[in-house]
Amino acid sequence: MRIELLTTGDEVLDGTIVDTNAGHIERQLDALGYRVERVTAVRDDRAELEAALRAITARASVCITSGGLGPTDDDLTVDALAAVAGVDFEHDEVAWGHILARYGDRPVPPRNRRQARRPVGGRLLYSEVGTAPGVALTVGGCQVFCVPGVPREMAWHLERHVLPALGTPTPGVVRRSVRLVLIGESTAEEKLATISLPPEVAVGWRALDTEVELKLRGPEAAVAVAEAAVRRLFGPVAIEEADVATAALAACQRAGLSLGTAESCTGGLVGAALTDVPGASAVFFGSVVSYANSVKMDVLGVPEAVLRAHGAVSEPCAAAMALGAQRALGVDVAVSITGVAGPGGGSPERPVGTVCFGFAGPAPGQVRTETRHFRGDRSLVRRYAVAFALDGVRREVMGGKA
Amino acid sequence: MRIELLTTGDEVLDGTIVDTNAGHIERQLDALGYRVERVTAVRDDRAELEAALRAITARASVCITSGGLGPTDDDLTVDALAAVAGVDFEHDEVAWGHILARYGDRPVPPRNRRQARRPVGGRLLYSEVGTAPGVALTVGGCQVFCVPGVPREMAWHLERHVLPALGTPTPGVVRRSVRLVLIGESTAEEKLATISLPPEVAVGWRALDTEVELKLRGPEAAVAVAEAAVRRLFGPVAIEEADVATAALAACQRAGLSLGTAESCTGGLVGAALTDVPGASAVFFGSVVSYANSVKMDVLGVPEAVLRAHGAVSEPCAAAMALGAQRALGVDVAVSITGVAGPGGGSPERPVGTVCFGFAGPAPGQVRTETRHFRGDRSLVRRYAVAFALDGVRREVMGGKA
């Protein structure tokens, strides 16, 4: 079965709105074990729509279109579909009755009568969530489903009308993914090539900013064997959780430790990432964002002598910041970040991308520091620093177990 | 000129990631007066890629592909392009030199050598932001540009290599956009309908999360008249800067005031937004992220009696937090945010989405509070709170001028 999607609408092609419909349909299909082979997006233009529908219906066994079912003149999907199928329209009394019922006492605008036109040989799919009925029509060997573009209506039609019509795909195939932290895609792939996985497991990769997702797909038992081998191979680089902030919070929670941060160049991003996780308050107490040196001294108690002798971007400063945050915030474990995110502020000794980290606790006075040089622009240096800080907390707290 | 985009990647077709690249390219082209006619997304599959490229190059005069330029085996875009063009590869010493330089002292994984393959007759577009060079190749009557899929690298290649190659569309036509803060698109549209603009100016809208962009396009003089009228109509809702964080920093800098924040439910997002702007350190000293009540008391000096009598999400607590941050951070102006971002933590008196703000300074002891109810999920409530806090700082500092 080959499935393709067709999205319509000028606003999608101007970048005015992000097409979230395609992603929703893809995830729903993926969860059932189907895959989408191609997505096409075209403008509200009759010739473009017809050309796209003609090509898709010639290739695919299922086509799901979204958008262009409204009552206005630029809603052209059904007209284009009927033209490609070479069929006329007939009035659908049942669909028209639904539209009238939906309006109740209010007058129905005359143009809504368009929405009760049924391509000959097709079906109108009634809607409980809007006036626009969906349309189902088989063109050649391709089942075409037209659903509305309004996300809520699209989702309803998909679940109610489209998915039930598709039946069950390949049973027994499962998917698992393993999140790898602070490793490049090519390094990870080369490392994976050093072991062999069950041949019936398909491997996929997804590079995120500071993480890589390794996707495994195949029969359940083989996927379980593969996942165990991958986790053994990558050790602490592989996390169980969906992202490194969640992993850091989970590690602290398991260890019964509270967490705080002292942030300079990240400006609050580590706290923001932690508090993006609902329930973070069980572990995360707060942060001191000490962008100015005066705040490093006044709130965190970094000695002026340290700043004078080593500068703000230094391991001694990072150590003093982490210990200061541990004390000021009253937390068991604190991580500090101080660096040069750029574009300005670099020097020969401390070029842009230099970031120093401090990890304080849980034992009183215990502090470890580390320096990293990240490549990239300001935004990327900051995101790497966030990932490194959170991953460091996780490893620090897990101790020998990470 | 007919422009089409081609996005590649299994992750886009599984709904694992939302393809934001197409939207970015569309908006950049739209700003120059170009329009995209079609977007196609296909899997990392050689046959699919070739079929899509063959069809697009037959129809379009410009094709921009994103993704599939990495060093791994499922990076197939350039192979497919060369096959469609019917050309071989040659090794590009200059591109290879850039890749080597990028790795510096680290060993270059052997597979990265793929990235220095140039289709005969084409050009490799060097990159300052990653190892993957872009590719430019003309196939029949179609200029094809292949850019990486990593959004940051894609954006760099687009700006540096692709847009300059396209030239200028309609000369004499200028575009200006006015950023409107914390107003809905339909409200803004209704307000704009109360005035009349020069008829030769085309108006477009783009709804962002917490802002709306009003786009004006037409002859220079008429656009200037329209922009002035729009700015008069919307008053302080219209900002001059690209975003509200930049606007808040600029307002403080003009007034010679330093800025700090006390954040609870936003967890550091306001500081992160401010420090995303290079040079923020001239104005922004730091934040206290007081997620736990103990930090509100210990670091910000919020009286326990206030927390007991009014709760943490209250205007008295917001006032105490703002004044505490002003004092602890040694800043002229401080903004505080305390609210219920959800999904849990709501109550009948303080439902999810309730956020209290405090604005302290510049006069000693001066503080103003405000409460807002934002609709949406945790992430959206937090983003609204950030925008409201930053916009509040801007208006507060500008006083009668905002």
PDB file of C-alpha atoms in Angstrom, chain A residues 23-216:
ATOM      1  CA  GLY A  23       2.586  15.666  10.709  1.00  0.00           C
ATOM      2  CA  HIS A  24      -0.580  14.692  12.554  1.00  0.00           C
ATOM      3  CA  ILE A  25      -1.726  12.363   9.779  1.00  0.00           C
ATOM      4  CA  GLU A  26       1.783  10.883   9.533  1.00  0.00           C
ATOM      5  CA  ARG A  27       2.005  10.150  13.249  1.00  0.00           C
ATOM      6  CA  GLN A  28      -1.459   8.570  13.315  1.00  0.00           C
ATOM      7  CA  LEU A  29      -0.568   6.379  10.361  1.00  0.00           C
ATOM      8  CA  ASP A  30       2.887   5.580  11.760  1.00  0.00           C
ATOM      9  CA  ALA A  31       1.351   4.434  15.037  1.00  0.00           C
ATOM     10  CA  LEU A  32      -0.735   1.936  13.052  1.00  0.00           C
ATOM     11  CA  GLY A  33       2.327   0.746  11.132  1.00  0.00           C
ATOM     12  CA  TYR A  34       1.600   2.574   7.885  1.00  0.00           C
ATOM     13  CA  ARG A  35       4.057   4.907   6.280  1.00  0.00           C
ATOM     14  CA  VAL A  36       3.581   7.959   4.134  1.00  0.00           C
ATOM     15  CA  GLU A  37       5.773   7.975   1.038  1.00  0.00           C
ATOM     16  CA  ARG A  38       5.316  11.522  -0.098  1.00  0.00           C
ATOM     17  CA  VAL A  39       3.710  14.809   0.899  1.00  0.00           C
ATOM     18  CA  THR A  40       2.862  17.434  -1.697  1.00  0.00           C
ATOM     19  CA  ALA A  41       1.716  20.965  -0.904  1.00  0.00           C
ATOM     20  CA  VAL A  42       0.154  23.146  -3.604  1.00  0.00           C
ATOM     21  CA  ARG A  43      -1.545  26.520  -3.829  1.00  0.00           C
ATOM     22  CA  ASP A  44      -5.308  27.087  -4.142  1.00  0.00           C
ATOM     23  CA  ASP A  45      -5.037  26.866  -7.889  1.00  0.00           C
ATOM     24  CA  ARG A  46      -7.227  24.602  -9.983  1.00  0.00           C
ATOM     25  CA  ALA A  47      -4.536  23.608 -12.510  1.00  0.00           C
ATOM     26  CA  GLU A  48      -1.936  22.905  -9.788  1.00  0.00           C
ATOM     27  CA  LEU A  49      -4.404  20.810  -7.839  1.00  0.00           C
ATOM     28  CA  GLU A  50      -5.411  18.781 -10.857  1.00  0.00           C
ATOM     29  CA  ALA A  51      -1.810  18.162 -11.883  1.00  0.00           C
ATOM     30  CA  ALA A  52      -0.888  17.018  -8.384  1.00  0.00           C
ATOM     31  CA  LEU A  53      -3.957  14.795  -8.012  1.00  0.00           C
ATOM     32  CA  ARG A  54      -3.409  13.247 -11.430  1.00  0.00           C
ATOM     33  CA  ALA A  55       0.196  12.326 -10.553  1.00  0.00           C
ATOM     34  CA  ILE A  56      -0.642  11.061  -7.086  1.00  0.00           C
ATOM     35  CA  THR A  57      -3.630   8.926  -8.113  1.00  0.00           C
ATOM     36  CA  ALA A  58      -1.473   7.345 -10.821  1.00  0.00           C
ATOM     37  CA  ARG A  59       1.214   6.352  -8.247  1.00  0.00           C
ATOM     38  CA  ALA A  60      -0.493   5.757  -4.924  1.00  0.00           C
ATOM     39  CA  SER A  61      -3.095   3.378  -3.567  1.00  0.00           C
ATOM     40  CA  VAL A  62      -4.261   5.864  -0.937  1.00  0.00           C
ATOM     41  CA  CYS A  63      -4.285   9.676  -1.126  1.00  0.00           C
ATOM     42  CA  ILE A  64      -5.390  11.882   1.750  1.00  0.00           C
ATOM     43  CA  THR A  65      -5.914  15.548   0.912  1.00  0.00           C
ATOM     44  CA  SER A  66      -6.423  18.268   3.503  1.00  0.00           C
ATOM     45  CA  GLY A  67      -7.898  21.697   2.894  1.00  0.00           C
ATOM     46  CA  GLY A  68      -9.966  23.311   0.189  1.00  0.00           C
ATOM     47  CA  LEU A  69     -13.373  21.942   1.271  1.00  0.00           C
ATOM     48  CA  GLY A  70     -14.830  25.237   2.451  1.00  0.00           C
ATOM     49  CA  PRO A  71     -17.669  27.140   0.803  1.00  0.00           C
ATOM     50  CA  THR A  72     -15.607  29.866  -0.860  1.00  0.00           C
ATOM     51  CA  ASP A  73     -14.317  30.261  -4.391  1.00  0.00           C
ATOM     52  CA  ASP A  74     -10.765  29.309  -3.522  1.00  0.00           C
ATOM     53  CA  ASP A  75     -11.905  25.960  -2.128  1.00  0.00           C
ATOM     54  CA  LEU A  76     -11.192  23.860  -5.170  1.00  0.00           C
ATOM     55  CA  THR A  77     -10.127  20.408  -3.987  1.00  0.00           C
ATOM     56  CA  VAL A  78     -13.355  18.565  -4.817  1.00  0.00           C
ATOM     57  CA  ASP A  79     -13.707  20.273  -8.196  1.00  0.00           C
ATOM     58  CA  ALA A  80     -10.175  19.259  -9.110  1.00  0.00           C
ATOM     59  CA  LEU A  81     -10.735  15.707  -7.891  1.00  0.00           C
ATOM     60  CA  ALA A  82     -13.932  15.298  -9.925  1.00  0.00           C
ATOM     61  CA  ALA A  83     -12.163  16.664 -12.991  1.00  0.00           C
ATOM     62  CA  VAL A  84      -9.268  14.209 -12.576  1.00  0.00           C
ATOM     63  CA  ALA A  85     -11.749  11.350 -12.093  1.00  0.00           C
ATOM     64  CA  GLY A  86     -13.763  12.572 -15.066  1.00  0.00           C
ATOM     65  CA  VAL A  87     -17.065  12.576 -13.164  1.00  0.00           C
ATOM     66  CA  ASP A  88     -19.879  15.080 -12.604  1.00  0.00           C
ATOM     67  CA  PHE A  89     -21.501  16.196  -9.369  1.00  0.00           C
ATOM     68  CA  GLU A  90     -24.874  15.311  -7.932  1.00  0.00           C
ATOM     69  CA  HIS A  91     -26.651  16.951  -5.013  1.00  0.00           C
ATOM     70  CA  ASP A  92     -26.437  14.932  -1.793  1.00  0.00           C
ATOM     71  CA  GLU A  93     -29.662  15.402   0.180  1.00  0.00           C
ATOM     72  CA  VAL A  94     -28.302  13.688   3.309  1.00  0.00           C
ATOM     73  CA  ALA A  95     -25.201  15.913   3.467  1.00  0.00           C
ATOM     74  CA  TRP A  96     -27.331  18.980   2.774  1.00  0.00           C
ATOM     75  CA  GLY A  97     -29.605  17.951   5.644  1.00  0.00           C
ATOM     76  CA  HIS A  98     -26.573  17.800   7.951  1.00  0.00           C
ATOM     77  CA  ILE A  99     -25.463  21.269   6.888  1.00  0.00           C
ATOM     78  CA  LEU A 100     -28.964  22.692   7.451  1.00  0.00           C
ATOM     79  CA  ALA A 101     -29.141  20.998  10.853  1.00  0.00           C
ATOM     80  CA  ARG A 102     -25.765  22.434  11.770  1.00  0.00           C
ATOM     81  CA  TYR A 103     -26.961  25.966  11.061  1.00  0.00           C
ATOM     82  CA  GLY A 104     -30.163  25.404  13.077  1.00  0.00           C
ATOM     83  CA  ASP A 105     -32.174  28.614  13.130  1.00  0.00           C
ATOM     84  CA  ARG A 106     -29.473  30.677  11.411  1.00  0.00           C
ATOM     85  CA  PRO A 107     -29.790  31.212   7.652  1.00  0.00           C
ATOM     86  CA  VAL A 108     -27.443  29.034   5.596  1.00  0.00           C
ATOM     87  CA  PRO A 109     -25.296  31.170   3.267  1.00  0.00           C
ATOM     88  CA  PRO A 110     -26.187  30.141  -0.319  1.00  0.00           C
ATOM     89  CA  ARG A 111     -22.595  29.285  -1.111  1.00  0.00           C
ATOM     90  CA  ASN A 112     -22.590  26.491   1.467  1.00  0.00           C
ATOM     91  CA  ARG A 113     -24.748  24.497  -0.996  1.00  0.00           C
ATOM     92  CA  ARG A 114     -21.456  23.713  -2.751  1.00  0.00           C
ATOM     93  CA  GLN A 115     -20.517  21.546   0.192  1.00  0.00           C
ATOM     94  CA  ALA A 116     -23.389  19.152  -0.575  1.00  0.00           C
ATOM     95  CA  ARG A 117     -22.080  18.325  -4.053  1.00  0.00           C
ATOM     96  CA  ARG A 118     -21.108  14.681  -4.338  1.00  0.00           C
ATOM     97  CA  PRO A 119     -18.812  13.478  -7.141  1.00  0.00           C
ATOM     98  CA  VAL A 120     -20.691  10.713  -8.948  1.00  0.00           C
ATOM     99  CA  GLY A 121     -19.508   7.339  -7.632  1.00  0.00           C
ATOM    100  CA  GLY A 122     -18.103   8.876  -4.433  1.00  0.00           C
ATOM    101  CA  ARG A 123     -19.341   9.389  -0.876  1.00  0.00           C
ATOM    102  CA  LEU A 124     -19.669  12.483   1.266  1.00  0.00           C
ATOM    103  CA  LEU A 125     -18.331  11.838   4.776  1.00  0.00           C
ATOM    104  CA  TYR A 126     -20.544  13.554   7.321  1.00  0.00           C
ATOM    105  CA  SER A 127     -19.013  15.838   9.914  1.00  0.00           C
ATOM    106  CA  GLU A 128     -19.921  16.434  13.520  1.00  0.00           C
ATOM    107  CA  VAL A 129     -17.317  19.180  13.886  1.00  0.00           C
ATOM    108  CA  GLY A 130     -17.951  21.615  11.022  1.00  0.00           C
ATOM    109  CA  THR A 131     -20.084  22.186   7.958  1.00  0.00           C
ATOM    110  CA  ALA A 132     -17.569  20.731   5.488  1.00  0.00           C
ATOM    111  CA  PRO A 133     -18.198  17.060   4.767  1.00  0.00           C
ATOM    112  CA  GLY A 134     -15.238  14.965   3.722  1.00  0.00           C
ATOM    113  CA  VAL A 135     -15.173  13.238   0.358  1.00  0.00           C
ATOM    114  CA  ALA A 136     -14.197   9.667  -0.560  1.00  0.00           C
ATOM    115  CA  LEU A 137     -13.735   8.706  -4.203  1.00  0.00           C
ATOM    116  CA  THR A 138     -11.746   5.974  -5.894  1.00  0.00           C
ATOM    117  CA  VAL A 139      -9.816   7.182  -8.939  1.00  0.00           C
ATOM    118  CA  GLY A 140      -8.260   4.351 -10.918  1.00  0.00           C
ATOM    119  CA  GLY A 141      -6.540   2.198  -8.301  1.00  0.00           C
ATOM    120  CA  CYS A 142      -6.307   4.981  -5.713  1.00  0.00           C
ATOM    121  CA  GLN A 143      -8.668   5.583  -2.810  1.00  0.00           C
ATOM    122  CA  VAL A 144      -8.820   9.357  -2.315  1.00  0.00           C
ATOM    123  CA  PHE A 145     -10.008  10.857   0.970  1.00  0.00           C
ATOM    124  CA  CYS A 146     -10.511  14.630   1.144  1.00  0.00           C
ATOM    125  CA  VAL A 147     -10.636  16.042   4.667  1.00  0.00           C
ATOM    126  CA  PRO A 148     -10.953  19.677   5.825  1.00  0.00           C
ATOM    127  CA  GLY A 149      -7.866  21.808   6.532  1.00  0.00           C
ATOM    128  CA  VAL A 150      -8.919  23.095   9.961  1.00  0.00           C
ATOM    129  CA  PRO A 151      -6.730  20.924  12.226  1.00  0.00           C
ATOM    130  CA  ARG A 152      -9.498  19.956  14.627  1.00  0.00           C
ATOM    131  CA  GLU A 153     -11.857  18.984  11.797  1.00  0.00           C
ATOM    132  CA  MET A 154      -9.075  17.186   9.936  1.00  0.00           C
ATOM    133  CA  ALA A 155      -8.246  15.103  13.023  1.00  0.00           C
ATOM    134  CA  TRP A 156     -11.880  14.165  13.510  1.00  0.00           C
ATOM    135  CA  HIS A 157     -12.364  13.071   9.906  1.00  0.00           C
ATOM    136  CA  LEU A 158      -9.118  11.125   9.938  1.00  0.00           C
ATOM    137  CA  GLU A 159     -10.060   9.166  13.022  1.00  0.00           C
ATOM    138  CA  ARG A 160     -13.717   8.668  12.172  1.00  0.00           C
ATOM    139  CA  HIS A 161     -13.647   8.057   8.454  1.00  0.00           C
ATOM    140  CA  VAL A 162     -10.167   7.528   7.031  1.00  0.00           C
ATOM    141  CA  LEU A 163      -8.253   5.249   9.432  1.00  0.00           C
ATOM    142  CA  PRO A 164     -11.127   2.751   9.808  1.00  0.00           C
ATOM    143  CA  ALA A 165     -11.281   2.441   6.011  1.00  0.00           C
ATOM    144  CA  LEU A 166      -7.596   1.486   5.757  1.00  0.00           C
ATOM    145  CA  GLY A 167      -7.629  -1.789   7.753  1.00  0.00           C
ATOM    146  CA  THR A 168      -4.563  -3.328   9.491  1.00  0.00           C
ATOM    147  CA  PRO A 169      -1.012  -3.200   8.024  1.00  0.00           C
ATOM    148  CA  THR A 170       1.962  -5.459   8.927  1.00  0.00           C
ATOM    149  CA  PRO A 171       1.247  -6.974  12.327  1.00  0.00           C
ATOM    150  CA  GLY A 172       4.094  -7.787  14.722  1.00  0.00           C
ATOM    151  CA  VAL A 173       6.378  -4.918  13.704  1.00  0.00           C
ATOM    152  CA  VAL A 174       7.449  -2.703  16.600  1.00  0.00           C
ATOM    153  CA  ARG A 175       9.468   0.489  16.818  1.00  0.00           C
ATOM    154  CA  ARG A 176      11.828   1.613  19.541  1.00  0.00           C
ATOM    155  CA  SER A 177      14.122   4.591  19.714  1.00  0.00           C
ATOM    156  CA  VAL A 178      17.238   5.245  21.775  1.00  0.00           C
ATOM    157  CA  ARG A 179      18.311   8.802  22.537  1.00  0.00           C
ATOM    158  CA  LEU A 180      22.098   9.429  22.427  1.00  0.00           C
ATOM    159  CA  VAL A 181      23.385  12.565  24.125  1.00  0.00           C
ATOM    160  CA  LEU A 182      26.200  14.840  22.924  1.00  0.00           C
ATOM    161  CA  ILE A 183      27.451  12.655  20.114  1.00  0.00           C
ATOM    162  CA  GLY A 184      27.523  13.405  16.393  1.00  0.00           C
ATOM    163  CA  GLU A 185      25.509  11.344  13.950  1.00  0.00           C
ATOM    164  CA  SER A 186      28.522  10.102  12.010  1.00  0.00           C
ATOM    165  CA  THR A 187      30.469   9.182  15.154  1.00  0.00           C
ATOM    166  CA  ALA A 188      27.465   7.298  16.448  1.00  0.00           C
ATOM    167  CA  GLU A 189      26.978   5.516  13.148  1.00  0.00           C
ATOM    168  CA  GLU A 190      30.624   4.453  12.989  1.00  0.00           C
ATOM    169  CA  LYS A 191      30.458   3.181  16.529  1.00  0.00           C
ATOM    170  CA  LEU A 192      27.314   1.211  15.748  1.00  0.00           C
ATOM    171  CA  ALA A 193      29.079  -0.363  12.753  1.00  0.00           C
ATOM    172  CA  THR A 194      31.476  -2.089  15.182  1.00  0.00           C
ATOM    173  CA  ILE A 195      28.756  -4.460  16.384  1.00  0.00           C
ATOM    174  CA  SER A 196      26.209  -6.505  14.496  1.00  0.00           C
ATOM    175  CA  LEU A 197      22.494  -6.267  15.110  1.00  0.00           C
ATOM    176  CA  PRO A 198      19.828  -8.824  14.172  1.00  0.00           C
ATOM    177  CA  PRO A 199      19.521  -8.481  10.382  1.00  0.00           C
ATOM    178  CA  GLU A 200      15.722  -8.221  10.496  1.00  0.00           C
ATOM    179  CA  VAL A 201      15.973  -4.938  12.423  1.00  0.00           C
ATOM    180  CA  ALA A 202      15.937  -1.778  10.318  1.00  0.00           C
ATOM    181  CA  VAL A 203      18.035   1.063  11.726  1.00  0.00           C
ATOM    182  CA  GLY A 204      17.242   4.752  11.224  1.00  0.00           C
ATOM    183  CA  TRP A 205      18.901   7.915  12.473  1.00  0.00           C
ATOM    184  CA  ARG A 206      17.621  11.331  13.369  1.00  0.00           C
ATOM    185  CA  ALA A 207      20.075  14.101  14.181  1.00  0.00           C
ATOM    186  CA  LEU A 208      18.825  16.604  16.686  1.00  0.00           C
ATOM    187  CA  ASP A 209      20.811  19.608  17.770  1.00  0.00           C
ATOM    188  CA  THR A 210      22.840  18.115  20.574  1.00  0.00           C
ATOM    189  CA  GLU A 211      21.399  14.608  20.517  1.00  0.00           C
ATOM    190  CA  VAL A 212      20.941  11.785  18.046  1.00  0.00           C
ATOM    191  CA  GLU A 213      17.946   9.479  17.931  1.00  0.00           C
ATOM    192  CA  LEU A 214      18.630   5.901  16.858  1.00  0.00           C
ATOM    193  CA  LYS A 215      15.450   4.227  15.617  1.00  0.00           C
ATOM    194  CA  LEU A 216      14.975   0.464  15.508  1.00  0.00           C
TER     195      LEU A 216
END
